[in-house]
Coordinates of C-alpha atoms in Angstrom, one line a residue:
Chain A
M780 CA 0.0 0.0 0.0
K781 CA 1.1 3.5 -0.8
Q782 CA -0.4 6.8 0.2
I783 CA -1.2 8.8 -2.9
E784 CA -2.6 12.3 -2.4
G785 CA -4.4 11.3 0.7
V786 CA -5.8 8.0 -0.7
M787 CA -4.2 4.6 0.0
A788 CA -3.5 2.4 -3.1
Q789 CA -2.3 -1.1 -3.7
T790 CA 0.5 -0.8 -6.3
N791 CA 0.1 -4.3 -7.8
A792 CA -0.2 -3.6 -11.5
P793 CA -2.2 -6.8 -12.3
K794 CA -1.6 -8.4 -15.8
G795 CA -3.7 -10.9 -17.7
V796 CA -6.3 -11.3 -15.0
D797 CA -10.1 -11.0 -15.3
P798 CA -10.9 -7.4 -14.2
D799 CA -14.4 -8.6 -13.2
N800 CA -12.8 -10.3 -10.2
L801 CA -10.8 -7.3 -8.9
F802 CA -11.9 -4.8 -6.3
F803 CA -10.9 -1.4 -7.7
V804 CA -12.1 0.3 -4.5
Q805 CA -12.6 -1.3 -1.1
V806 CA -13.2 -0.1 2.4
D807 CA -10.5 -0.4 5.1
P808 CA -12.7 -1.7 8.0
T809 CA -10.3 -0.3 10.6
K810 CA -11.0 3.3 9.3
C811 CA -14.7 3.0 8.6
E812 CA -16.8 5.1 10.9
A813 CA -20.1 3.5 9.7
C814 CA -21.5 6.9 8.7
G815 CA -23.1 5.5 5.5
T816 CA -21.9 8.4 3.2
C817 CA -20.5 5.9 0.7
E818 CA -23.9 4.1 0.5
E819 CA -25.6 7.4 -0.3
H820 CA -23.3 8.1 -3.2
C821 CA -23.5 4.5 -4.7
A822 CA -26.1 4.1 -7.4
T823 CA -26.1 0.3 -7.4
G824 CA -25.9 -0.4 -3.7
A825 CA -22.6 -2.4 -4.2
I826 CA -21.2 -0.8 -1.0
Q827 CA -23.3 -1.7 2.1
A828 CA -23.1 -2.5 5.8
I829 CA -21.8 -6.0 6.4
N830 CA -22.4 -6.3 10.1
E831 CA -24.3 -4.9 13.1
E832 CA -21.7 -2.3 13.7
G833 CA -22.5 -0.8 10.3
I834 CA -19.0 -1.3 8.9
H835 CA -19.2 -1.0 5.1
Q836 CA -17.6 -3.1 2.3
V837 CA -18.0 -3.4 -1.5
V838 CA -19.7 -6.8 -1.3
D839 CA -18.9 -8.1 -4.8
P840 CA -17.0 -6.7 -7.8
A841 CA -19.9 -7.7 -10.1
A842 CA -22.2 -5.1 -8.5
C843 CA -19.5 -2.3 -8.4
M844 CA -19.2 0.0 -11.4
N845 CA -15.7 1.1 -10.1
C846 CA -16.7 4.8 -10.3
G847 CA -15.1 5.7 -7.0
Q848 CA -17.7 8.2 -5.9
C849 CA -17.7 6.4 -2.5
L850 CA -14.0 7.0 -2.3
V851 CA -14.0 10.7 -3.1
N852 CA -17.0 11.4 -0.8
C853 CA -15.8 9.3 2.2
P854 CA -15.1 11.8 5.0
Y855 CA -12.8 9.4 6.9
D856 CA -10.4 8.4 4.0
A857 CA -11.5 4.9 4.8
I858 CA -11.7 3.7 1.1
Y859 CA -8.6 2.6 -0.8
E860 CA -7.8 1.9 -4.4
G861 CA -7.3 -1.8 -5.2
V862 CA -5.2 -1.4 -8.4
S863 CA -2.3 1.0 -9.2
Y864 CA 0.4 1.0 -11.8
V865 CA 2.6 3.8 -10.6
D866 CA 5.6 1.6 -9.6
E867 CA 5.5 -0.3 -12.9
I868 CA 5.4 3.0 -14.9
F869 CA 8.5 4.4 -13.0
E870 CA 10.3 1.2 -14.1
K871 CA 9.2 1.6 -17.7
L872 CA 10.3 5.2 -17.8
K873 CA 13.8 4.2 -16.8
D874 CA 14.0 1.3 -19.3
P875 CA 15.8 2.5 -22.5
N876 CA 14.1 -0.2 -24.6
T877 CA 10.6 0.9 -23.8
I878 CA 8.9 3.8 -25.6
V879 CA 6.5 5.2 -23.0
V880 CA 3.5 7.2 -24.3
S881 CA 1.4 9.5 -22.2
M882 CA -2.3 9.8 -22.9
P883 CA -4.0 12.3 -20.4
A884 CA -7.8 12.8 -20.5
P885 CA -9.4 16.2 -20.7
A886 CA -10.5 16.5 -17.1
V887 CA -7.0 15.7 -15.6
R888 CA -5.8 19.2 -16.6
Y889 CA -8.7 20.8 -14.5
G890 CA -7.9 18.9 -11.3
L891 CA -4.1 18.3 -11.3
G892 CA -3.3 21.9 -10.2
E893 CA -5.2 21.4 -7.0
C894 CA -2.6 18.9 -5.8
F895 CA 0.0 21.7 -6.2
G896 CA -1.9 24.3 -4.2
K897 CA -3.7 26.0 -7.1
A898 CA -7.3 27.2 -6.9
T899 CA -10.1 24.7 -7.6
G900 CA -10.4 24.0 -11.3
T901 CA -7.3 25.9 -12.5
Y902 CA -6.4 24.9 -16.1
V903 CA -2.9 23.5 -16.1
G904 CA -2.8 21.8 -19.5
G905 CA 0.5 23.4 -20.6
Q906 CA 2.3 22.6 -17.3
M907 CA 0.9 19.0 -17.4
H908 CA 2.5 18.4 -20.8
A909 CA 5.8 19.9 -19.6
A910 CA 5.7 17.7 -16.4
L911 CA 5.0 14.6 -18.5
R912 CA 8.1 15.5 -20.7
Q913 CA 10.2 15.9 -17.6
L914 CA 9.0 12.6 -16.1
G915 CA 10.6 11.0 -19.2
F916 CA 7.6 10.1 -21.4
N917 CA 8.9 9.6 -24.9
Y918 CA 5.7 10.9 -26.6
I919 CA 3.3 13.4 -25.1
W920 CA 0.2 12.4 -26.9
D921 CA -3.1 13.5 -25.7
N922 CA -6.5 11.8 -25.2
E923 CA -8.2 15.1 -26.2
F924 CA -7.1 14.3 -29.8
A925 CA -8.9 11.0 -29.4
A926 CA -11.9 12.8 -28.1
D927 CA -12.1 14.7 -31.4
V928 CA -11.8 11.3 -33.2
T929 CA -14.6 10.0 -31.0
I930 CA -16.9 12.8 -32.1
M931 CA -16.2 12.0 -35.8
E932 CA -17.0 8.3 -35.2
E933 CA -19.9 8.7 -32.7
G934 CA -21.4 11.7 -34.6
T935 CA -21.3 9.8 -37.9
E936 CA -22.9 6.7 -36.2
L937 CA -25.7 8.9 -34.8
I938 CA -26.4 10.4 -38.3
Q939 CA -26.4 6.9 -39.8
R940 CA -28.8 5.6 -37.2
V941 CA -31.2 8.6 -37.7
K942 CA -31.1 8.1 -41.5
E943 CA -31.7 4.3 -41.4
Q944 CA -34.8 4.4 -39.3
G945 CA -37.7 2.5 -41.0
Q946 CA -35.3 0.3 -42.8
K947 CA -34.9 -3.4 -42.1
D948 CA -32.2 -4.2 -39.5
A949 CA -32.0 -0.5 -38.5
R950 CA -30.0 0.1 -35.3
P951 CA -32.3 1.5 -32.6
L952 CA -32.7 5.0 -31.3
P953 CA -32.0 6.6 -28.9
Q954 CA -28.2 6.2 -29.2
F955 CA -26.4 6.2 -25.9
T956 CA -22.9 7.6 -25.6
S957 CA -20.2 5.1 -24.8
C958 CA -17.3 7.3 -23.4
C959 CA -17.9 6.6 -19.7
P960 CA -16.7 3.1 -18.5
G961 CA -18.8 3.2 -15.3
W962 CA -21.9 3.7 -17.4
I963 CA -20.9 1.0 -19.9
K964 CA -20.5 -1.6 -17.1
F965 CA -23.8 -0.4 -15.6
A966 CA -25.7 -0.9 -18.9
E967 CA -24.1 -4.3 -19.3
T968 CA -25.0 -5.4 -15.8
F969 CA -28.5 -3.9 -15.2
Y970 CA -29.8 -3.0 -18.7
P971 CA -28.3 -5.7 -21.1
D972 CA -31.5 -5.5 -23.2
L973 CA -30.4 -1.9 -24.1
L974 CA -26.9 -2.8 -25.4
P975 CA -28.0 -2.4 -29.1
N976 CA -28.7 1.3 -28.2
L977 CA -25.2 1.8 -27.0
S978 CA -22.9 3.5 -29.6
S979 CA -20.4 0.9 -30.8
C980 CA -17.6 3.5 -30.6
K981 CA -14.9 2.9 -28.0
S982 CA -14.3 5.6 -25.5
P983 CA -11.6 8.2 -26.5
I984 CA -8.9 6.2 -24.6
G985 CA -10.1 3.0 -26.1
M986 CA -9.4 4.6 -29.5
L987 CA -6.1 6.3 -28.6
G988 CA -4.5 3.0 -27.4
P989 CA -4.8 1.2 -30.7
L990 CA -4.1 4.4 -32.7
A991 CA -0.8 4.9 -30.8
K992 CA 0.4 1.4 -31.5
T993 CA -0.6 1.5 -35.2
Y994 CA -0.8 5.0 -36.7
G995 CA 1.5 6.5 -34.1
A996 CA 4.1 3.8 -34.4
E997 CA 4.0 4.1 -38.2
E998 CA 4.3 7.9 -38.2
T999 CA 7.2 8.0 -35.7
H1000 CA 8.9 4.9 -37.1
T1001 CA 8.7 3.2 -33.7
P1002 CA 8.3 -0.6 -33.4
A1003 CA 4.9 -1.1 -32.0
Q1004 CA 6.0 -3.9 -29.6
K1005 CA 8.2 -1.4 -27.8
I1006 CA 5.4 1.0 -27.1
Y1007 CA 4.0 1.1 -23.6
T1008 CA 0.8 3.2 -23.4
V1009 CA -0.1 5.0 -20.2
S1010 CA -3.7 6.3 -19.9
I1011 CA -4.0 9.1 -17.4
M1012 CA -7.6 9.6 -16.3
P1013 CA -9.8 11.4 -13.7
C1014 CA -11.4 8.1 -13.2
I1015 CA -11.0 4.7 -11.4
A1016 CA -13.3 2.8 -13.8
K1017 CA -10.9 3.5 -16.7
K1018 CA -8.5 1.0 -15.0
Y1019 CA -11.2 -1.6 -15.5
E1020 CA -11.8 -0.5 -19.1
G1021 CA -8.1 -0.7 -19.9
M1022 CA -8.0 -4.3 -18.7
R1023 CA -11.0 -5.5 -20.8
P1024 CA -9.8 -8.5 -22.8
E1025 CA -11.3 -7.1 -26.1
M1026 CA -9.1 -4.0 -25.9
A1027 CA -6.4 -5.6 -28.0
D1028 CA -7.2 -4.5 -31.6
S1029 CA -3.7 -3.1 -32.3
G1030 CA -2.3 -6.6 -32.2
F1031 CA -1.0 -5.9 -28.7
R1032 CA -2.6 -4.8 -25.4
D1033 CA -4.0 -1.4 -26.5
I1034 CA -3.6 0.2 -23.0
D1035 CA -0.7 -1.0 -20.9
A1036 CA -1.4 1.0 -17.8
T1037 CA -3.9 3.4 -16.4
I1038 CA -3.4 5.9 -13.6
D1039 CA -5.6 8.7 -12.3
T1040 CA -5.0 12.4 -11.6
R1041 CA -3.9 11.8 -8.0
E1042 CA -1.4 9.2 -9.1
L1043 CA 0.1 11.6 -11.8
A1044 CA 0.5 14.3 -9.1
Y1045 CA 2.2 11.7 -6.9
M1046 CA 4.6 10.8 -9.7
I1047 CA 5.4 14.4 -10.4
K1048 CA 6.1 15.0 -6.7
T1049 CA 8.1 11.8 -6.3
A1050 CA 10.3 12.8 -9.3
G1051 CA 11.1 16.0 -7.5
I1052 CA 9.6 18.2 -10.3
D1053 CA 8.7 21.8 -9.3
F1054 CA 5.3 21.8 -11.0
N1055 CA 4.4 25.4 -10.4
S1056 CA 7.5 26.8 -12.1
L1057 CA 7.1 24.7 -15.2
P1058 CA 6.6 26.6 -18.5
S1059 CA 3.5 25.9 -20.6
Q1060 CA 4.2 23.4 -23.3
G1061 CA 2.2 21.7 -26.1
P1062 CA 1.7 18.0 -26.8
D1063 CA 3.6 16.2 -29.6
P1064 CA 2.2 16.2 -33.1
I1065 CA 0.3 13.4 -34.8
L1066 CA -1.9 12.4 -31.9
G1067 CA -1.6 15.5 -29.7
D1068 CA -3.5 18.5 -31.1
S1069 CA -7.1 19.1 -29.9
T1070 CA -10.0 21.5 -29.9
G1071 CA -12.5 23.1 -27.5
A1072 CA -15.0 20.4 -28.4
A1073 CA -12.5 17.8 -27.0
T1074 CA -11.8 19.6 -23.7
I1075 CA -15.5 19.9 -22.8
F1076 CA -15.7 16.1 -22.7
G1077 CA -14.7 16.6 -19.0
N1078 CA -18.1 18.1 -18.2
S1079 CA -21.5 16.5 -18.0
G1080 CA -23.2 17.5 -21.3
G1081 CA -19.8 18.1 -23.0
V1082 CA -19.9 15.0 -25.3
M1083 CA -23.4 16.0 -26.3
E1084 CA -22.4 19.6 -27.1
A1085 CA -19.3 18.4 -29.0
A1086 CA -21.3 15.9 -31.0
L1087 CA -24.0 18.5 -31.8
R1088 CA -21.3 20.9 -33.1
L1089 CA -20.6 18.2 -35.7
A1090 CA -24.1 16.9 -36.3
Y1091 CA -25.5 20.4 -36.9
E1092 CA -23.0 21.1 -39.7
V1093 CA -23.4 17.7 -41.3
L1094 CA -27.2 17.6 -41.2
S1095 CA -27.9 21.2 -42.1
G1096 CA -25.0 21.7 -44.6
E1097 CA -24.4 25.1 -42.9
K1098 CA -21.6 26.4 -40.8
L1099 CA -22.4 26.7 -37.0
N1100 CA -21.3 30.2 -36.3
N1101 CA -21.5 30.1 -32.5
P1102 CA -20.3 26.8 -31.2
D1103 CA -21.8 27.3 -27.7
I1104 CA -24.8 25.0 -27.3
K1105 CA -25.5 26.0 -23.7
V1106 CA -28.8 24.2 -23.3
V1107 CA -27.2 20.8 -22.9
R1108 CA -24.6 21.9 -20.3
T1109 CA -25.5 19.9 -17.1
H1110 CA -24.4 20.4 -13.5
E1111 CA -26.8 18.0 -11.8
G1112 CA -29.7 15.7 -12.6
I1113 CA -31.3 15.2 -16.1
N1114 CA -31.2 17.9 -18.8
T1115 CA -33.3 17.6 -22.0
A1116 CA -33.3 19.9 -25.0
D1117 CA -34.7 20.2 -28.5
V1118 CA -32.0 21.4 -30.9
K1119 CA -33.4 22.9 -34.1
V1120 CA -31.3 22.0 -37.2
P1121 CA -32.1 23.9 -40.4
H1122 CA -33.0 21.7 -43.5
F1123 CA -33.4 18.7 -41.1
G1124 CA -35.7 19.2 -38.2
T1125 CA -35.4 18.8 -34.4
V1126 CA -32.8 16.7 -32.7
K1127 CA -34.1 15.6 -29.3
V1128 CA -31.4 15.0 -26.7
A1129 CA -31.0 14.2 -23.0
V1130 CA -28.1 14.3 -20.7
A1131 CA -28.0 12.4 -17.4
S1132 CA -25.5 13.2 -14.7
G1133 CA -25.1 10.4 -12.2
L1134 CA -26.3 6.7 -12.6
K1135 CA -29.4 7.2 -10.5
N1136 CA -30.6 9.6 -13.2
A1137 CA -29.3 7.3 -15.9
A1138 CA -31.6 4.6 -14.6
K1139 CA -34.6 6.8 -15.0
L1140 CA -33.8 7.4 -18.7
C1141 CA -33.0 3.7 -19.2
D1142 CA -36.4 2.7 -17.7
E1143 CA -38.0 5.1 -20.2
V1144 CA -36.2 3.6 -23.2
R1145 CA -37.0 0.1 -21.9
A1146 CA -40.7 1.0 -21.8
G1147 CA -40.5 2.3 -25.4
K1148 CA -41.5 5.8 -24.2
S1149 CA -38.2 7.6 -24.9
P1150 CA -38.6 10.5 -27.4
Y1151 CA -34.9 11.2 -27.7
H1152 CA -32.4 10.6 -30.5
F1153 CA -29.3 10.9 -28.5
I1154 CA -28.6 10.4 -24.7
E1155 CA -25.4 11.2 -22.9
I1156 CA -24.7 9.5 -19.6
M1157 CA -21.9 10.3 -17.1
T1158 CA -21.5 8.2 -14.0
C1159 CA -20.1 10.9 -11.8
P1160 CA -22.3 13.8 -11.0
G1161 CA -21.1 16.8 -13.0
G1162 CA -19.0 14.7 -15.3
C1163 CA -15.3 13.6 -15.4
V1164 CA -14.2 16.8 -13.6
N1165 CA -15.8 15.2 -10.5
G1166 CA -14.4 11.7 -11.3
G1167 CA -13.4 9.2 -8.7
G1168 CA -9.7 9.7 -9.6
Q1169 CA -9.7 13.5 -9.2
P1170 CA -8.1 15.2 -6.2
V1171 CA -10.4 14.9 -3.2
D1172 CA -12.3 18.0 -2.2
P1173 CA -10.5 19.3 0.9
D1174 CA -13.9 20.4 2.2
I1175 CA -15.1 16.8 2.4
R1176 CA -12.3 15.8 4.5
A1177 CA -12.1 18.9 6.7
S1178 CA -15.9 19.5 6.9
L1179 CA -16.4 20.9 10.3
F1180 CA -19.7 19.1 10.6
R1181 CA -18.4 15.7 9.6
S1182 CA -15.3 15.9 11.8
T1183 CA -17.6 16.9 14.8
V1184 CA -19.7 13.9 14.1
A1185 CA -16.6 11.7 13.9
Q1186 CA -15.3 13.0 17.2
I1187 CA -18.6 12.4 19.0
N1188 CA -18.9 8.9 17.5
K1189 CA -15.4 8.1 18.7
R1190 CA -16.2 9.2 22.2
F1191 CA -19.4 7.0 22.2
R1192 CA -17.4 4.1 21.0
A1193 CA -14.6 4.6 23.5
R1194 CA -17.1 4.7 26.4
R1195 CA -18.7 1.5 25.1
V1196 CA -15.3 -0.3 25.1
G1197 CA -14.7 0.8 28.6
A1198 CA -18.1 -0.3 29.8
Chain B
M832 CA -37.9 1.3 12.2
K833 CA -35.6 -1.0 14.1
L834 CA -32.6 0.7 15.6
N835 CA -29.6 -1.3 16.7
R836 CA -27.0 0.0 19.0
R837 CA -24.7 1.1 16.2
G838 CA -27.5 3.0 14.5
F839 CA -28.5 4.6 17.7
I840 CA -24.9 5.9 18.2
K841 CA -24.9 7.2 14.7
V842 CA -28.2 9.1 15.1
C843 CA -27.0 10.5 18.4
G844 CA -23.8 11.7 16.7
M845 CA -25.7 13.3 13.9
M846 CA -28.0 15.1 16.2
A847 CA -25.2 16.3 18.3
G848 CA -23.5 17.5 15.1
Y849 CA -26.6 19.4 14.1
A850 CA -26.9 20.9 17.6
V851 CA -23.4 22.1 17.6
L852 CA -23.3 23.6 14.1
G853 CA -26.9 24.3 13.2
A854 CA -28.8 23.2 10.2
N855 CA -27.7 26.0 7.9
L856 CA -24.0 25.2 8.1
T857 CA -24.8 21.5 7.4
R858 CA -26.7 22.5 4.3
E859 CA -23.8 24.6 3.2
A860 CA -21.4 21.7 3.7
V861 CA -23.4 19.6 1.3
A862 CA -23.9 22.4 -1.3
A863 CA -20.2 23.1 -1.2
T864 CA -19.4 19.8 -2.8
M865 CA -21.3 20.7 -6.0
D866 CA -19.9 24.2 -5.9
F867 CA -16.5 22.6 -6.1
V868 CA -17.6 20.7 -9.2
G869 CA -19.1 23.9 -10.6
L870 CA -15.8 25.7 -10.3
R871 CA -14.1 22.9 -12.3
Q872 CA -16.9 23.0 -14.9
K873 CA -16.6 26.7 -15.3
S874 CA -12.9 26.4 -15.9
V875 CA -13.6 23.8 -18.7
Y876 CA -16.0 26.1 -20.5
D877 CA -13.6 29.1 -20.1
A878 CA -10.8 27.1 -21.7
D879 CA -13.1 26.0 -24.5
A880 CA -14.0 29.7 -25.2
H881 CA -10.7 31.3 -24.7
I882 CA -7.7 28.9 -24.7
Y883 CA -8.5 26.5 -27.6
K884 CA -8.2 28.2 -31.0
V885 CA -10.2 25.5 -32.8
R886 CA -13.5 24.7 -31.3
K887 CA -15.0 21.9 -33.5
S888 CA -13.6 18.4 -33.8
Q889 CA -14.1 18.3 -37.6
D890 CA -11.9 21.5 -37.9
N891 CA -8.9 19.9 -36.1
P892 CA -6.1 19.8 -38.7
M893 CA -4.7 16.6 -37.3
V894 CA -8.1 14.9 -37.4
K895 CA -8.4 16.0 -41.1
K896 CA -5.0 14.5 -41.7
L897 CA -6.1 11.2 -40.1
Y898 CA -9.2 11.0 -42.3
D899 CA -7.7 12.4 -45.5
H900 CA -9.4 10.6 -48.4
K901 CA -6.1 9.9 -50.2
E902 CA -3.3 9.6 -47.7
G903 CA -5.1 9.4 -44.4
F904 CA -4.6 6.4 -42.1
L905 CA -8.4 6.2 -41.9
H906 CA -9.0 7.2 -45.5
D907 CA -12.3 5.3 -45.7
G908 CA -13.7 7.9 -43.3
P909 CA -15.5 7.7 -39.9
C910 CA -17.3 4.4 -39.3
G911 CA -15.3 3.0 -42.2
H912 CA -13.6 -0.4 -42.4
M913 CA -10.4 0.5 -40.5
S914 CA -12.4 2.5 -37.9
H915 CA -14.6 -0.5 -37.2
H916 CA -11.5 -2.7 -36.7
L917 CA -9.6 -0.3 -34.4
L918 CA -12.1 2.1 -32.9
H919 CA -15.4 0.3 -32.4
T920 CA -16.2 -2.5 -30.0
H921 CA -18.9 -4.8 -28.7
Y922 CA -20.5 -5.2 -25.3
V923 CA -21.2 -8.2 -23.0
D924 CA -24.2 -9.1 -21.0
R925 CA -23.0 -9.0 -17.4
S926 CA -26.3 -9.5 -15.6
A927 CA -25.8 -13.1 -14.6
R928 CA -23.4 -12.6 -11.7
V929 CA -25.6 -10.0 -10.1
K930 CA -28.6 -12.3 -10.5
V931 CA -26.8 -15.0 -8.6
L932 CA -25.9 -12.6 -5.8
K933 CA -29.6 -11.5 -5.6
E934 CA -30.6 -15.2 -5.3
K935 CA -28.2 -15.5 -2.4
G936 CA -30.0 -12.7 -0.6
Y937 CA -27.9 -9.7 -1.4
K938 CA -30.0 -6.6 -2.0
F939 CA -29.0 -4.0 -4.6
N940 CA -30.7 -0.8 -5.8
L941 CA -31.7 -2.1 -9.2

């Protein structure tokens, strides 16, 4: 176990095992205060009291979507991460025979600064690229590029689905987004009948892994077998996604390791890099450049807005002069909108933030009552910026109210032991 | 509602917490969590509007190079043959294991 930005983690780097049998988050029973906050934040009920004392545990990996909302909301730091690759990545960075590729997600650059004392949400994209270079990554490629590719694929798929309605073997509407690994496992586990509605597109990182080992290897004249891809995510569920057996379309493992924002901060600190004095740098070409449409993937409603920026232009044949489609931006709950597209008609969309809200939209689709064309779902309330792998809100740990409750609980317990 | 000893202690603790701090402050503590998320969200939209020069995926020059009809790596376009091989996937019905757990008496929310 290692302490990483206030969260404990097992640095085990599992290989070739079935991720369905791994606990990506688990409760340390010696630290659990039985407050039940984790249970309130868990959509599936995978984390529950296991004894009379109210001590909580994730009861089975099959019911856990690996989102880590329990972990970031636990006021007692009682939940640890079950899978971490930081030690292995340090070794690979030292190995001259390995070409290590970095692939940071959009939301990482809005959380990483907080680990170095910056204000909540400070954008540190340039410093992040510089830090990755100093850590020794051979290529600073960026998952935001893959987010742009995802829009091309997923937007095209949506347009195809809309056009093929009424034909034989038409794929069903609404189309659900497929970027969020917690949501994908949720659909596979609790709504398997809706799998045909899921976009067949991989998530951005699922696309960047194979692109790095095929297109990237070709363009940089690097032997693909030497490439070691590191996905850097605001998310714990992405560790599960990277280990899925089907993620091997490049002819190798597409994603060799996955770490989260906290673990990247830990690596930068361990390497002795002075993050705050780093200059702003760009990513490497080929698989690095990105757009505003890619960076908003970090927010709930962002994938929807980015896809609409494409769909509008393709369906209407006109330029979208103002790319802001603010109606789909979502902070909490469910957001629905009718987007009028000239020469086409109305595109009906819905955005759900949090799996409890996702379940409502899924039930509607299951009942055949869903009026939407396109539905975006994010497991974490607010989107990836609030992911389970992001720096923990200092207010949650230091909350005056919660610490008071903890102290009083401790006193009660101490008295009981003495009695 | 049946209240065991542990539950009783928890309720006492919560009530004492409310008594010490007052309900207003408690509400603020809960609301602060989503404010925190709101600050990160605002930063994302600010970056989209002010930092990124190109704002639509289809206008990204590197994306255009990737999908170039003649020389692009994905020259058959989005959802083309190569895309389907590398960038698309399939899903697996994972409901069986949870069904078994439910039969064993575990309760889940769905």
